[in-house]
Amino acid sequence: MPQPLPEWSSMPKELLESIGKRLASGHDAASFRSACSPWRAAVPFATFGPLLLLPFDPNSDTVSLYCVSEKKAFSLTLPDVRGKVPCGSSCGWLALMDEVASVTLLNPITGARVDLPPADEHVAAASSWERVSKVHGRWFLPNAIKLQEMRGVFFHEIVLSVAPDAGRECVAMAVLASSTEVAFCRAGVDSAWTLLDTKLECSVASIVHCQDKFLAIDVTGEISIFSSNATVTDATPIATPLPSLSPPAGLCHRRLLESLVLDVDPHKSDRYLHDG
């Protein structure tokens, strides 16, 4: 009589953690974590160095990842990246946008995906200094906007408050291409993006999430802060610009502020994949 196959997901937690501590590389850890939920929980997310997502061909379903600690690359087959360009990475998930400005969140290790609302006319109007119109499902400016141009017109960067599978509401906050406004939505809840005025004088260049707050940084380094909790409770977040900081002589104002923000952001230490 053949022996029943072992139930790998029911292995003792202590044994899984012991095995996890002996993994030699980030590649091994990624394979281990992708097996099932108990195995993923046994290996802390930030145990190994980050994997960098290298530029990929949107006509292909294969991507290359570079392991910083091992100084080598390996490939993954991800059918969901075909026909899309990356527009951010956060909490181990990639944000991908297609040529009609629809956005997908993808976990490149587990293959899990979550669809976010597509850009609409309100987002288009806030994103570009020029008139953007939609004709037969395609966006024009004035010619049809190509896939490689989408980040320069719509969502330049998308940052998450938590991972979509973290067990609590995930808020996605988007940097628009040329705007002092940002857009946000709740993954799996909202059917459209909501615009929020950051009250900054110049276009927002980057967003950071830290301690239940989003920080918007404009192109000059000025910062505006607003709570991510308000978006979860259906309240409209209120943006509060922070007082300007005077950087030491000889240092770039924007770069100094960005480095300070990144140093205190707990999610950055857990970031597993980065937009190349």
Tab-separated table of N, CA and C in Angstrom, residues 197-264:
chain	number	residue	atom	x	y	z
A	197	ASP	N	-5.502	67.261	-2.280
A	197	ASP	CA	-4.590	68.389	-2.452
A	197	ASP	C	-3.548	68.365	-1.340
A	198	THR	N	-2.273	68.260	-1.696
A	198	THR	CA	-1.210	68.213	-0.690
A	198	THR	C	-0.887	69.588	-0.113
A	199	LYS	N	-1.387	70.650	-0.753
A	199	LYS	CA	-1.118	72.035	-0.351
A	199	LYS	C	0.355	72.412	-0.533
A	200	LEU	N	1.050	71.648	-1.362
A	200	LEU	CA	2.421	71.994	-1.719
A	200	LEU	C	2.400	72.913	-2.937
A	201	GLU	N	3.443	73.719	-3.081
A	201	GLU	CA	3.478	74.679	-4.176
A	201	GLU	C	3.992	74.071	-5.476
A	202	CYS	N	4.787	73.009	-5.371
A	202	CYS	CA	5.368	72.388	-6.562
A	202	CYS	C	4.880	70.947	-6.698
A	203	SER	N	5.085	70.369	-7.867
A	203	SER	CA	4.614	69.016	-8.143
A	203	SER	C	5.211	68.005	-7.170
A	204	VAL	N	4.397	67.041	-6.765
A	204	VAL	CA	4.857	65.980	-5.871
A	204	VAL	C	5.782	65.045	-6.645
A	205	ALA	N	6.930	64.730	-6.059
A	205	ALA	CA	7.912	63.861	-6.710
A	205	ALA	C	7.946	62.464	-6.113
A	206	SER	N	7.569	62.331	-4.831
A	206	SER	CA	7.672	61.033	-4.172
A	206	SER	C	6.733	60.982	-2.976
A	207	ILE	N	6.374	59.758	-2.577
A	207	ILE	CA	5.536	59.533	-1.398
A	207	ILE	C	6.187	58.454	-0.543
A	208	VAL	N	6.132	58.633	0.766
A	208	VAL	CA	6.648	57.661	1.727
A	208	VAL	C	5.553	57.372	2.740
A	209	HIS	N	5.426	56.116	3.168
A	209	HIS	CA	4.485	55.771	4.236
A	209	HIS	C	5.266	55.430	5.492
A	210	CYS	N	4.901	56.047	6.605
A	210	CYS	CA	5.628	55.854	7.859
A	210	CYS	C	4.688	56.076	9.032
A	211	GLN	N	4.573	55.074	9.914
A	211	GLN	CA	3.798	55.196	11.148
A	211	GLN	C	2.382	55.705	10.884
A	212	ASP	N	1.668	55.020	9.997
A	212	ASP	CA	0.269	55.327	9.655
A	212	ASP	C	0.084	56.693	9.020
A	213	LYS	N	1.122	57.246	8.466
A	213	LYS	CA	1.020	58.533	7.775
A	213	LYS	C	1.729	58.455	6.428
A	214	PHE	N	1.184	59.196	5.473
A	214	PHE	CA	1.841	59.367	4.183
A	214	PHE	C	2.532	60.719	4.167
A	215	LEU	N	3.728	60.747	3.615
A	215	LEU	CA	4.469	61.991	3.445
A	215	LEU	C	4.685	62.215	1.956
A	216	ALA	N	4.181	63.339	1.462
A	216	ALA	CA	4.386	63.713	0.064
A	216	ALA	C	5.553	64.687	-0.012
A	217	ILE	N	6.493	64.429	-0.900
A	217	ILE	CA	7.684	65.259	-1.062
A	217	ILE	C	7.645	65.871	-2.454
A	218	ASP	N	7.716	67.209	-2.528
A	218	ASP	CA	7.658	67.826	-3.853
A	218	ASP	C	9.051	67.930	-4.467
A	219	VAL	N	9.130	68.481	-5.662
A	219	VAL	CA	10.387	68.491	-6.409
A	219	VAL	C	11.451	69.373	-5.765
A	220	THR	N	11.067	70.247	-4.832
A	220	THR	CA	12.043	71.094	-4.141
A	220	THR	C	12.431	70.535	-2.783
A	221	GLY	N	11.783	69.418	-2.360
A	221	GLY	CA	12.078	68.840	-1.060
A	221	GLY	C	11.099	69.227	0.025
A	222	GLU	N	10.109	70.075	-0.280
A	222	GLU	CA	9.095	70.421	0.716
A	222	GLU	C	8.217	69.201	0.984
A	223	ILE	N	7.691	69.108	2.219
A	223	ILE	CA	6.958	67.916	2.642
A	223	ILE	C	5.566	68.284	3.129
A	224	SER	N	4.593	67.435	2.783
A	224	SER	CA	3.239	67.536	3.313
A	224	SER	C	2.883	66.184	3.907
A	225	ILE	N	2.172	66.176	5.020
A	225	ILE	CA	1.886	64.935	5.739
A	225	ILE	C	0.383	64.780	5.931
A	226	PHE	N	-0.108	63.548	5.809
A	226	PHE	CA	-1.526	63.274	6.038
A	226	PHE	C	-1.676	61.835	6.498
A	227	SER	N	-2.720	61.563	7.274
A	227	SER	CA	-2.912	60.262	7.900
A	227	SER	C	-3.516	59.270	6.926
A	228	SER	N	-3.046	58.034	6.984
A	228	SER	CA	-3.658	56.979	6.176
A	228	SER	C	-4.876	56.398	6.874
A	229	ASN	N	-5.025	56.631	8.179
A	229	ASN	CA	-6.183	56.118	8.904
A	229	ASN	C	-7.469	56.774	8.441
A	230	ALA	N	-7.394	58.051	8.051
A	230	ALA	CA	-8.593	58.758	7.619
A	230	ALA	C	-9.181	58.116	6.374
A	231	THR	N	-8.325	57.637	5.474
A	231	THR	CA	-8.825	57.020	4.254
A	231	THR	C	-9.542	55.715	4.557
A	232	VAL	N	-9.115	55.021	5.606
A	232	VAL	CA	-9.738	53.751	5.966
A	232	VAL	C	-11.116	53.967	6.565
A	233	THR	N	-11.316	55.077	7.263
A	233	THR	CA	-12.588	55.350	7.935
A	233	THR	C	-13.521	56.194	7.080
A	234	ASP	N	-13.232	56.311	5.777
A	234	ASP	CA	-14.050	57.079	4.831
A	234	ASP	C	-13.973	58.579	5.042
A	235	ALA	N	-13.157	59.049	5.970
A	235	ALA	CA	-12.996	60.489	6.147
A	235	ALA	C	-12.027	61.014	5.096
A	236	THR	N	-12.142	62.296	4.793
A	236	THR	CA	-11.227	62.904	3.836
A	236	THR	C	-9.956	63.328	4.557
A	237	PRO	N	-8.794	62.796	4.185
A	237	PRO	CA	-7.551	63.192	4.859
A	237	PRO	C	-7.290	64.679	4.681
A	238	ILE	N	-6.661	65.277	5.671
A	238	ILE	CA	-6.284	66.684	5.606
A	238	ILE	C	-4.768	66.764	5.531
A	239	ALA	N	-4.272	67.358	4.468
A	239	ALA	CA	-2.829	67.478	4.280
A	239	ALA	C	-2.298	68.684	5.036
A	240	THR	N	-1.164	68.503	5.694
A	240	THR	CA	-0.531	69.575	6.461
A	240	THR	C	0.915	69.737	6.014
A	241	PRO	N	1.236	70.817	5.300
A	241	PRO	CA	2.639	71.050	4.919
A	241	PRO	C	3.502	71.262	6.155
A	242	LEU	N	4.705	70.701	6.144
A	242	LEU	CA	5.630	70.857	7.258
A	242	LEU	C	6.500	72.087	7.044
A	243	PRO	N	6.983	72.690	8.135
A	243	PRO	CA	7.890	73.842	7.992
A	243	PRO	C	9.137	73.449	7.217
A	244	SER	N	9.640	74.379	6.446
A	244	SER	CA	10.846	74.116	5.662
A	244	SER	C	12.036	73.901	6.582
A	245	LEU	N	12.936	73.014	6.159
A	245	LEU	CA	14.166	72.759	6.894
A	245	LEU	C	15.330	73.353	6.122
A	246	SER	N	16.257	73.946	6.822
A	246	SER	CA	17.442	74.512	6.179
A	246	SER	C	18.551	73.472	6.179
A	247	PRO	N	18.936	72.953	5.016
A	247	PRO	CA	19.965	71.918	4.970
A	247	PRO	C	21.347	72.494	5.205
A	248	PRO	N	22.285	71.659	5.649
A	248	PRO	CA	23.669	72.117	5.781
A	248	PRO	C	24.200	72.602	4.440
A	249	ALA	N	25.116	73.534	4.486
A	249	ALA	CA	25.693	74.095	3.258
A	249	ALA	C	26.316	72.990	2.412
A	250	GLY	N	26.088	73.067	1.114
A	250	GLY	CA	26.702	72.123	0.196
A	250	GLY	C	25.904	70.868	-0.057
A	251	LEU	N	24.752	70.690	0.648
A	251	LEU	CA	23.939	69.505	0.435
A	251	LEU	C	22.680	69.879	-0.325
A	252	CYS	N	22.245	68.987	-1.215
A	252	CYS	CA	21.017	69.210	-1.966
A	252	CYS	C	19.835	69.130	-1.023
A	253	HIS	N	18.983	70.128	-1.032
A	253	HIS	CA	17.832	70.196	-0.129
A	253	HIS	C	16.944	68.972	-0.267
A	254	ARG	N	16.569	68.645	-1.492
A	254	ARG	CA	15.645	67.542	-1.695
A	254	ARG	C	16.246	66.214	-1.256
A	255	ARG	N	17.481	65.952	-1.644
A	255	ARG	CA	18.109	64.675	-1.312
A	255	ARG	C	18.263	64.512	0.193
A	256	LEU	N	18.574	65.594	0.904
A	256	LEU	CA	18.714	65.520	2.353
A	256	LEU	C	17.399	65.113	2.984
A	257	LEU	N	16.322	65.768	2.581
A	257	LEU	CA	15.028	65.468	3.175
A	257	LEU	C	14.594	64.046	2.854
A	258	GLU	N	14.815	63.601	1.608
A	258	GLU	CA	14.418	62.255	1.252
A	258	GLU	C	15.169	61.224	2.077
A	259	SER	N	16.466	61.454	2.318
A	259	SER	CA	17.240	60.482	3.081
A	259	SER	C	16.764	60.425	4.518
A	260	LEU	N	16.379	61.549	5.081
A	260	LEU	CA	15.877	61.554	6.448
A	260	LEU	C	14.580	60.777	6.550
A	261	VAL	N	13.681	60.975	5.592
A	261	VAL	CA	12.401	60.281	5.611
A	261	VAL	C	12.594	58.783	5.446
A	262	LEU	N	13.440	58.375	4.504
A	262	LEU	CA	13.635	56.964	4.251
A	262	LEU	C	14.263	56.256	5.440
A	263	ASP	N	15.102	56.938	6.186
A	263	ASP	CA	15.767	56.304	7.315
A	263	ASP	C	14.789	55.896	8.413
A	264	VAL	N	13.656	56.589	8.538
A	264	VAL	CA	12.734	56.286	9.625
A	264	VAL	C	11.519	55.515	9.142
